[in-house]
PDB file of C-alpha atoms in Angstrom:
ATOM      1  CA  MET A  30     173.895 207.748 120.801  1.00 42.00           C
ATOM      2  CA  GLY A  31     176.909 206.231 122.647  1.00 45.00           C
ATOM      3  CA  GLN A  32     176.799 204.438 125.043  1.00 50.00           C
ATOM      4  CA  ASP A  33     177.680 207.730 127.885  1.00 53.00           C
ATOM      5  CA  MET A  34     174.373 208.836 126.373  1.00 70.00           C
ATOM      6  CA  LEU A  35     171.844 205.797 128.151  1.00 78.00           C
ATOM      7  CA  SER A  36     169.783 207.132 130.973  1.00 84.00           C
ATOM      8  CA  SER A  37     169.692 205.107 133.312  1.00 82.00           C
ATOM      9  CA  ARG A  38     166.132 203.315 132.966  1.00 88.00           C
ATOM     10  CA  GLN A  39     168.070 202.491 129.511  1.00 87.00           C
ATOM     11  CA  ARG A  40     170.094 200.960 130.624  1.00 82.00           C
ATOM     12  CA  ASP A  41     168.772 198.936 133.010  1.00 83.00           C
ATOM     13  CA  ILE A  42     166.590 197.879 129.960  1.00 87.00           C
ATOM     14  CA  LEU A  43     169.708 196.415 128.472  1.00 82.00           C
ATOM     15  CA  ALA A  44     170.646 194.204 131.911  1.00 78.00           C
ATOM     16  CA  LEU A  45     167.319 192.615 131.982  1.00 81.00           C
ATOM     17  CA  ILE A  46     167.408 191.505 128.456  1.00 80.00           C
ATOM     18  CA  GLU A  47     170.535 190.254 129.217  1.00 71.00           C
ATOM     19  CA  ALA A  48     170.020 188.596 132.520  1.00 70.00           C
ATOM     20  CA  GLU A  49     166.264 187.377 131.586  1.00 73.00           C
ATOM     21  CA  GLY A  50     165.548 187.513 127.506  1.00 75.00           C
ATOM     22  CA  ALA A  51     163.610 189.171 125.975  1.00 81.00           C
ATOM     23  CA  GLN A  52     161.437 191.337 127.089  1.00 88.00           C
ATOM     24  CA  TYR A  53     157.826 192.654 126.401  1.00 90.00           C
ATOM     25  CA  ILE A  54     156.447 196.233 126.140  1.00 92.00           C
ATOM     26  CA  GLU A  55     153.668 196.309 128.286  1.00 91.00           C
ATOM     27  CA  GLN A  56     155.494 194.831 131.440  1.00 91.00           C
ATOM     28  CA  LEU A  57     158.258 196.976 130.981  1.00 93.00           C
ATOM     29  CA  ALA A  58     155.890 200.155 131.273  1.00 93.00           C
ATOM     30  CA  ALA A  59     154.544 198.750 134.512  1.00 93.00           C
ATOM     31  CA  ARG A  60     158.054 197.631 135.660  1.00 91.00           C
ATOM     32  CA  TYR A  61     159.022 200.982 135.412  1.00 92.00           C
ATOM     33  CA  ALA A  62     156.025 202.954 135.825  1.00 93.00           C
ATOM     34  CA  VAL A  63     155.732 205.074 132.527  1.00 94.00           C
ATOM     35  CA  THR A  64     153.759 204.870 129.643  1.00 94.00           C
ATOM     36  CA  THR A  65     154.152 202.154 126.188  1.00 94.00           C
ATOM     37  CA  GLN A  66     155.068 205.158 124.214  1.00 93.00           C
ATOM     38  CA  THR A  67     158.286 206.358 126.748  1.00 94.00           C
ATOM     39  CA  ILE A  68     158.849 202.666 126.541  1.00 93.00           C
ATOM     40  CA  ARG A  69     159.462 202.199 122.395  1.00 93.00           C
ATOM     41  CA  ARG A  70     161.192 205.273 122.518  1.00 92.00           C
ATOM     42  CA  ASP A  71     163.853 203.550 124.738  1.00 92.00           C
ATOM     43  CA  ILE A  72     163.921 200.593 122.869  1.00 91.00           C
ATOM     44  CA  ASN A  73     164.046 202.464 119.340  1.00 89.00           C
ATOM     45  CA  ALA A  74     167.505 204.606 120.927  1.00 87.00           C
ATOM     46  CA  LEU A  75     168.882 200.909 121.921  1.00 86.00           C
ATOM     47  CA  CYS A  76     167.968 199.144 119.041  1.00 85.00           C
ATOM     48  CA  ASP A  77     169.083 202.293 116.633  1.00 80.00           C
ATOM     49  CA  ILE A  78     172.890 201.987 118.256  1.00 77.00           C
ATOM     50  CA  GLY A  79     173.002 198.174 118.007  1.00 75.00           C
ATOM     51  CA  TYR A  80     171.810 196.819 121.740  1.00 79.00           C
ATOM     52  CA  ALA A  81     169.291 195.253 121.232  1.00 83.00           C
ATOM     53  CA  ARG A  82     166.354 194.120 118.357  1.00 84.00           C
ATOM     54  CA  ARG A  83     162.733 194.535 118.423  1.00 86.00           C
ATOM     55  CA  PHE A  84     160.223 191.800 117.485  1.00 83.00           C
ATOM     56  CA  HIS A  85     156.722 192.437 117.513  1.00 82.00           C
ATOM     57  CA  GLY A  86     155.230 193.852 121.508  1.00 85.00           C
ATOM     58  CA  GLY A  87     159.175 193.646 122.921  1.00 87.00           C
ATOM     59  CA  VAL A  88     162.538 193.663 122.400  1.00 89.00           C
ATOM     60  CA  ASP A  89     165.435 191.529 122.606  1.00 84.00           C
ATOM     61  CA  ALA A  90     169.291 191.052 122.324  1.00 78.00           C
ATOM     62  CA  PRO A  91     170.840 191.266 118.945  1.00 73.00           C
ATOM     63  CA  VAL A  92     171.467 187.630 117.088  1.00 60.00           C
ATOM     64  CA  GLU A  93     175.338 188.363 117.208  1.00 52.00           C
ATOM     65  CA  SER A  94     175.439 189.108 120.976  1.00 50.00           C
ATOM     66  CA  ARG A  95     175.051 185.745 122.627  1.00 49.00           C
ATOM     67  CA  ASN A  96     177.679 184.040 123.917  1.00 47.00           C
ATOM     68  CA  ILE A  97     177.689 180.621 125.086  1.00 39.00           C
ATOM     69  CA  SER A  98     177.846 180.226 128.868  1.00 42.00           C
ATOM     70  CA  ILE A  99     180.285 180.767 131.592  1.00 43.00           C
ATOM     71  CA  ASN A 100     181.051 176.408 132.227  1.00 46.00           C
ATOM     72  CA  ALA A 101     181.149 175.762 127.971  1.00 41.00           C
ATOM     73  CA  ARG A 102     183.955 178.381 127.705  1.00 41.00           C
ATOM     74  CA  ALA A 103     185.898 177.202 131.230  1.00 42.00           C
ATOM     75  CA  ALA A 104     186.494 174.031 128.962  1.00 42.00           C
ATOM     76  CA  LEU A 105     187.474 175.542 126.298  1.00 46.00           C
ATOM     77  CA  ASN A 106     191.733 175.779 125.877  1.00 59.00           C
ATOM     78  CA  SER A 107     191.373 175.645 129.912  1.00 71.00           C
ATOM     79  CA  ALA A 108     195.108 174.714 129.348  1.00 80.00           C
ATOM     80  CA  ALA A 109     196.248 177.563 128.181  1.00 83.00           C
ATOM     81  CA  LYS A 110     194.229 179.330 130.317  1.00 88.00           C
ATOM     82  CA  ARG A 111     195.616 178.108 133.757  1.00 90.00           C
ATOM     83  CA  ARG A 112     198.948 178.860 132.184  1.00 93.00           C
ATOM     84  CA  ILE A 113     197.796 182.380 131.908  1.00 95.00           C
ATOM     85  CA  ALA A 114     195.422 182.500 135.663  1.00 95.00           C
ATOM     86  CA  ALA A 115     199.228 181.532 136.724  1.00 95.00           C
ATOM     87  CA  ARG A 116     201.528 183.787 135.113  1.00 96.00           C
ATOM     88  CA  ILE A 117     198.645 187.061 136.641  1.00 97.00           C
ATOM     89  CA  ALA A 118     198.857 185.930 139.861  1.00 97.00           C
ATOM     90  CA  ALA A 119     202.496 185.409 139.986  1.00 97.00           C
ATOM     91  CA  ALA A 120     202.300 189.430 138.907  1.00 97.00           C
ATOM     92  CA  ILE A 121     200.456 190.934 141.683  1.00 97.00           C
ATOM     93  CA  GLU A 122     202.032 191.828 145.030  1.00 95.00           C
ATOM     94  CA  PRO A 123     200.672 190.318 147.875  1.00 93.00           C
ATOM     95  CA  GLY A 124     198.656 192.705 149.554  1.00 95.00           C
ATOM     96  CA  SER A 125     197.130 194.063 146.658  1.00 97.00           C
ATOM     97  CA  THR A 126     193.458 195.121 146.569  1.00 98.00           C
ATOM     98  CA  VAL A 127     192.165 193.403 143.116  1.00 98.00           C
ATOM     99  CA  SER A 128     189.628 193.999 140.948  1.00 98.00           C
ATOM    100  CA  MET A 129     187.897 191.225 139.027  1.00 97.00           C
ATOM    101  CA  GLY A 130     185.712 191.087 136.492  1.00 93.00           C
ATOM    102  CA  ILE A 131     183.507 188.762 134.403  1.00 86.00           C
ATOM    103  CA  GLY A 132     184.631 186.360 131.968  1.00 82.00           C
ATOM    104  CA  SER A 133     186.054 182.257 132.393  1.00 82.00           C
ATOM    105  CA  THR A 134     189.730 183.099 132.168  1.00 88.00           C
ATOM    106  CA  VAL A 135     188.970 185.308 135.543  1.00 93.00           C
ATOM    107  CA  GLN A 136     187.979 182.502 136.969  1.00 91.00           C
ATOM    108  CA  PHE A 137     190.589 180.675 136.634  1.00 93.00           C
ATOM    109  CA  VAL A 138     193.388 183.348 138.042  1.00 95.00           C
ATOM    110  CA  ALA A 139     191.181 183.638 141.359  1.00 95.00           C
ATOM    111  CA  GLU A 140     192.272 179.760 141.418  1.00 94.00           C
ATOM    112  CA  ALA A 141     195.875 180.445 141.438  1.00 95.00           C
ATOM    113  CA  LEU A 142     195.347 183.325 143.961  1.00 96.00           C
ATOM    114  CA  ARG A 143     194.497 181.184 146.546  1.00 94.00           C
ATOM    115  CA  GLY A 144     197.895 181.295 148.087  1.00 93.00           C
ATOM    116  CA  HIS A 145     198.143 185.048 148.297  1.00 95.00           C
ATOM    117  CA  LYS A 146     198.711 186.955 151.946  1.00 92.00           C
ATOM    118  CA  GLY A 147     196.722 189.686 152.278  1.00 93.00           C
ATOM    119  CA  LEU A 148     194.857 190.226 149.046  1.00 97.00           C
ATOM    120  CA  ARG A 149     191.935 192.775 148.666  1.00 98.00           C
ATOM    121  CA  VAL A 150     189.663 191.235 145.902  1.00 98.00           C
ATOM    122  CA  VAL A 151     186.375 193.225 144.429  1.00 98.00           C
ATOM    123  CA  THR A 152     184.235 191.131 142.282  1.00 97.00           C
ATOM    124  CA  ASN A 153     180.778 190.329 140.569  1.00 95.00           C
ATOM    125  CA  ASN A 154     181.909 187.046 139.331  1.00 94.00           C
ATOM    126  CA  ILE A 155     180.147 184.525 141.109  1.00 94.00           C
ATOM    127  CA  ASP A 156     182.956 181.956 140.323  1.00 92.00           C
ATOM    128  CA  VAL A 157     185.346 183.934 141.914  1.00 94.00           C
ATOM    129  CA  ALA A 158     184.206 184.684 144.981  1.00 95.00           C
ATOM    130  CA  LEU A 159     183.515 181.010 145.240  1.00 93.00           C
ATOM    131  CA  MET A 160     186.837 180.184 144.274  1.00 92.00           C
ATOM    132  CA  LEU A 161     188.140 182.372 147.174  1.00 95.00           C
ATOM    133  CA  CYS A 162     185.900 180.504 149.506  1.00 92.00           C
ATOM    134  CA  GLU A 163     188.592 178.407 150.096  1.00 87.00           C
ATOM    135  CA  ALA A 164     191.330 181.437 150.965  1.00 93.00           C
ATOM    136  CA  PRO A 165     190.296 182.849 154.360  1.00 93.00           C
ATOM    137  CA  GLN A 166     193.134 185.591 154.248  1.00 95.00           C
ATOM    138  CA  VAL A 167     191.491 186.929 151.077  1.00 96.00           C
ATOM    139  CA  GLU A 168     189.566 189.711 152.048  1.00 97.00           C
ATOM    140  CA  VAL A 169     186.462 189.595 149.122  1.00 97.00           C
ATOM    141  CA  HIS A 170     184.337 191.871 147.998  1.00 97.00           C
ATOM    142  CA  MET A 171     180.801 191.140 146.564  1.00 96.00           C
ATOM    143  CA  THR A 172     179.010 193.675 144.306  1.00 96.00           C
ATOM    144  CA  GLY A 173     175.328 193.624 144.100  1.00 93.00           C
ATOM    145  CA  GLY A 174     173.502 193.642 140.994  1.00 91.00           C
ATOM    146  CA  LEU A 175     171.306 191.688 139.278  1.00 89.00           C
ATOM    147  CA  LEU A 176     171.697 188.417 138.233  1.00 89.00           C
ATOM    148  CA  ARG A 177     172.789 186.777 134.902  1.00 86.00           C
ATOM    149  CA  HIS A 178     172.006 183.108 134.923  1.00 81.00           C
ATOM    150  CA  ASN A 179     174.481 181.831 132.127  1.00 78.00           C
ATOM    151  CA  ASP A 180     176.882 183.963 132.898  1.00 81.00           C
ATOM    152  CA  ARG A 181     177.287 183.512 137.153  1.00 86.00           C
ATOM    153  CA  ASP A 182     177.811 187.553 137.041  1.00 89.00           C
ATOM    154  CA  VAL A 183     176.323 190.510 138.199  1.00 92.00           C
ATOM    155  CA  VAL A 184     175.553 193.145 136.580  1.00 90.00           C
ATOM    156  CA  GLY A 185     174.077 196.584 136.429  1.00 89.00           C
ATOM    157  CA  ALA A 186     174.154 199.617 137.863  1.00 90.00           C
ATOM    158  CA  ASP A 187     174.803 198.788 141.604  1.00 93.00           C
ATOM    159  CA  SER A 188     177.655 196.962 140.573  1.00 94.00           C
ATOM    160  CA  LEU A 189     179.463 200.054 138.194  1.00 94.00           C
ATOM    161  CA  GLN A 190     178.723 201.962 141.419  1.00 95.00           C
ATOM    162  CA  PHE A 191     180.885 199.233 143.888  1.00 97.00           C
ATOM    163  CA  PHE A 192     183.932 198.880 141.403  1.00 97.00           C
ATOM    164  CA  GLU A 193     183.910 202.832 141.986  1.00 96.00           C
ATOM    165  CA  LYS A 194     183.708 202.441 145.984  1.00 97.00           C
ATOM    166  CA  PHE A 195     187.905 201.020 145.434  1.00 97.00           C
ATOM    167  CA  TYR A 196     190.883 202.261 143.641  1.00 98.00           C
ATOM    168  CA  ALA A 197     192.632 199.248 142.766  1.00 98.00           C
ATOM    169  CA  ASN A 198     196.277 198.181 142.557  1.00 98.00           C
ATOM    170  CA  TYR A 199     195.003 195.612 139.977  1.00 98.00           C
ATOM    171  CA  ALA A 200     192.607 194.726 137.654  1.00 98.00           C
ATOM    172  CA  VAL A 201     192.057 191.833 136.140  1.00 98.00           C
ATOM    173  CA  ILE A 202     189.716 191.118 132.757  1.00 97.00           C
ATOM    174  CA  GLY A 203     188.539 189.531 130.066  1.00 94.00           C
ATOM    175  CA  ALA A 204     187.440 190.191 126.703  1.00 93.00           C
ATOM    176  CA  GLY A 205     184.884 188.606 124.067  1.00 90.00           C
ATOM    177  CA  ALA A 206     187.060 189.021 121.296  1.00 91.00           C
ATOM    178  CA  LEU A 207     190.135 191.778 120.264  1.00 95.00           C
ATOM    179  CA  HIS A 208     190.565 193.825 117.113  1.00 95.00           C
ATOM    180  CA  PRO A 209     193.718 195.050 115.981  1.00 96.00           C
ATOM    181  CA  GLU A 210     192.235 197.650 115.384  1.00 95.00           C
ATOM    182  CA  LYS A 211     189.238 198.420 117.490  1.00 95.00           C
ATOM    183  CA  GLY A 212     190.767 197.039 120.810  1.00 97.00           C
ATOM    184  CA  VAL A 213     189.331 195.181 122.921  1.00 96.00           C
ATOM    185  CA  LEU A 214     185.599 194.154 122.398  1.00 94.00           C
ATOM    186  CA  ASP A 215     182.179 192.074 124.205  1.00 91.00           C
ATOM    187  CA  PHE A 216     179.121 191.271 123.273  1.00 86.00           C
ATOM    188  CA  SER A 217     177.169 193.193 124.970  1.00 84.00           C
ATOM    189  CA  TYR A 218     176.979 196.396 126.443  1.00 85.00           C
ATOM    190  CA  SER A 219     176.736 195.289 130.243  1.00 85.00           C
ATOM    191  CA  GLU A 220     179.853 193.532 129.952  1.00 87.00           C
ATOM    192  CA  ALA A 221     181.486 196.544 127.777  1.00 91.00           C
ATOM    193  CA  GLN A 222     180.695 198.692 130.946  1.00 91.00           C
ATOM    194  CA  THR A 223     181.439 196.671 133.785  1.00 93.00           C
ATOM    195  CA  THR A 224     185.264 196.088 132.313  1.00 95.00           C
ATOM    196  CA  THR A 225     185.272 199.968 131.282  1.00 96.00           C
ATOM    197  CA  THR A 226     184.907 200.711 135.191  1.00 96.00           C
ATOM    198  CA  LEU A 227     187.613 198.578 136.052  1.00 97.00           C
ATOM    199  CA  ILE A 228     189.276 199.711 133.702  1.00 98.00           C
ATOM    200  CA  ALA A 229     189.136 203.544 135.211  1.00 97.00           C
ATOM    201  CA  ASN A 230     189.528 202.487 138.335  1.00 98.00           C
ATOM    202  CA  SER A 231     192.573 200.445 138.546  1.00 98.00           C
ATOM    203  CA  ARG A 232     196.408 201.637 138.201  1.00 98.00           C
ATOM    204  CA  ILE A 233     197.350 198.410 135.882  1.00 98.00           C
ATOM    205  CA  GLN A 234     194.868 196.910 133.909  1.00 98.00           C
ATOM    206  CA  PHE A 235     195.925 192.976 132.994  1.00 98.00           C
ATOM    207  CA  LEU A 236     193.886 191.303 130.364  1.00 97.00           C
ATOM    208  CA  ALA A 237     193.853 187.441 129.925  1.00 96.00           C
ATOM    209  CA  ALA A 238     192.902 186.333 126.922  1.00 93.00           C
ATOM    210  CA  ASP A 239     194.355 183.091 124.818  1.00 88.00           C
ATOM    211  CA  ILE A 240     195.031 183.212 120.912  1.00 87.00           C
ATOM    212  CA  SER A 241     191.163 182.674 120.523  1.00 83.00           C
ATOM    213  CA  LYS A 242     189.759 185.877 121.023  1.00 88.00           C
ATOM    214  CA  TRP A 243     191.679 187.009 117.732  1.00 89.00           C
ATOM    215  CA  THR A 244     189.204 185.095 115.922  1.00 82.00           C
ATOM    216  CA  ARG A 245     185.971 185.424 117.622  1.00 83.00           C
ATOM    217  CA  ASP A 246     183.243 187.791 116.278  1.00 80.00           C
ATOM    218  CA  ALA A 247     181.835 190.625 119.004  1.00 84.00           C
ATOM    219  CA  SER A 248     180.257 193.613 118.109  1.00 84.00           C
ATOM    220  CA  VAL A 249     180.228 196.411 121.992  1.00 89.00           C
ATOM    221  CA  ARG A 250     183.631 198.145 121.929  1.00 91.00           C
ATOM    222  CA  VAL A 251     185.180 198.654 125.334  1.00 95.00           C
ATOM    223  CA  VAL A 252     188.539 200.238 124.796  1.00 96.00           C
ATOM    224  CA  PRO A 253     191.593 200.192 122.966  1.00 97.00           C
ATOM    225  CA  PHE A 254     195.235 198.125 123.743  1.00 98.00           C
ATOM    226  CA  GLY A 255     196.327 201.172 124.957  1.00 97.00           C
ATOM    227  CA  ARG A 256     193.575 201.540 127.799  1.00 97.00           C
ATOM    228  CA  VAL A 257     195.756 198.208 129.127  1.00 98.00           C
ATOM    229  CA  THR A 258     198.555 197.485 130.724  1.00 98.00           C
ATOM    230  CA  THR A 259     199.596 194.277 129.577  1.00 98.00           C
ATOM    231  CA  LEU A 260     198.337 191.345 127.682  1.00 98.00           C
ATOM    232  CA  PHE A 261     198.294 187.596 129.136  1.00 97.00           C
ATOM    233  CA  THR A 262     198.524 185.203 126.333  1.00 94.00           C
ATOM    234  CA  ASP A 263     198.987 181.703 125.439  1.00 91.00           C
ATOM    235  CA  ARG A 264     200.468 183.122 121.242  1.00 90.00           C
ATOM    236  CA  LEU A 265     199.331 185.449 119.198  1.00 93.00           C
ATOM    237  CA  PRO A 266     198.401 185.283 115.745  1.00 90.00           C
ATOM    238  CA  GLU A 267     201.185 184.163 112.873  1.00 88.00           C
ATOM    239  CA  ASP A 268     200.337 186.772 110.903  1.00 91.00           C
ATOM    240  CA  GLY A 269     201.696 190.080 112.902  1.00 94.00           C
ATOM    241  CA  VAL A 270     198.998 192.439 112.913  1.00 95.00           C
ATOM    242  CA  ALA A 271     198.225 192.152 116.438  1.00 96.00           C
ATOM    243  CA  ALA A 272     201.802 192.169 117.579  1.00 96.00           C
ATOM    244  CA  ALA A 273     202.437 195.250 115.550  1.00 97.00           C
ATOM    245  CA  ALA A 274     199.056 197.066 116.791  1.00 97.00           C
ATOM    246  CA  LEU A 275     199.693 196.182 120.607  1.00 98.00           C
ATOM    247  CA  SER A 276     203.194 197.153 120.410  1.00 97.00           C
ATOM    248  CA  ASP A 277     202.171 200.667 118.428  1.00 98.00           C
ATOM    249  CA  ALA A 278     199.903 201.140 121.619  1.00 98.00           C
ATOM    250  CA  GLY A 279     202.448 200.284 124.309  1.00 98.00           C
ATOM    251  CA  THR A 280     200.758 196.826 125.547  1.00 98.00           C
ATOM    252  CA  GLU A 281     203.031 194.538 126.757  1.00 98.00           C
ATOM    253  CA  VAL A 282     203.076 190.963 125.885  1.00 97.00           C
ATOM    254  CA  VAL A 283     203.223 188.710 128.175  1.00 97.00           C
ATOM    255  CA  LEU A 284     203.616 184.702 126.392  1.00 95.00           C
ATOM    256  CA  CYS A 285     202.161 181.747 129.051  1.00 92.00           C
ATOM    257  CA  GLU A 286     203.633 178.692 127.069  1.00 81.00           C
ATOM    258  CA  THR A 287     205.169 177.239 130.106  1.00 73.00           C
ATOM    259  CA  GLU A 288     203.668 177.667 133.934  1.00 70.00           C
ATOM    260  CA  PRO A 289     206.234 180.983 135.784  1.00 70.00           C
ATOM    261  CA  ALA A 290     209.040 179.527 137.367  1.00 59.00           C
TER     262      ALA A 290
END
């Protein structure tokens, strides 16, 4: 079973796991008004494709899928993230519609966009929305969905359906990890789903990712590099493998070693 074959209930269960932690079979059966056998089949399907792990009486996220908190991520390599954000903001035309997804670097992009005129921003990222509260000239559309406290965003079917109402000029996306062969990766199914939806409903895709993403280990595939217009980064790994993969995919690379002029 692939990602696209999950039922709406299975996607909801994944979102619950990510937002609230471990879930129990009896409680899930009551929540969805189905039998425990039905919930066990859902859990088995999720575990078989690696999106969850069983324990006695319930289900939880795979151990390797846990990401650190959004506040901790924002503090990592923050100077490089601010340079990346400034370059992305400089590339976005005033009057554009911009979809902004999950990730700490995306939050910095919102900060850099506060001076833009006539923007329409669509986001599920609470920190993006809060940052743009200080820019009344920016029209902000916030998705509904299930709150993930650790990540300060909302996910799930409602969020995806809201993004699909727009066809943005730009999608600004982050990544849990980058891999020369696998492309863009993330830590959870709902994060990958959000990013895939933003990419599918935008003309130009800007990926914001510093060099540390090449050494991180995330297990959920998002998209190959060929689905990304431009990677904005501080630098690339010195071995040249990443640079070759991006070139082969036709993805432009903007190295953000200095602030834009």
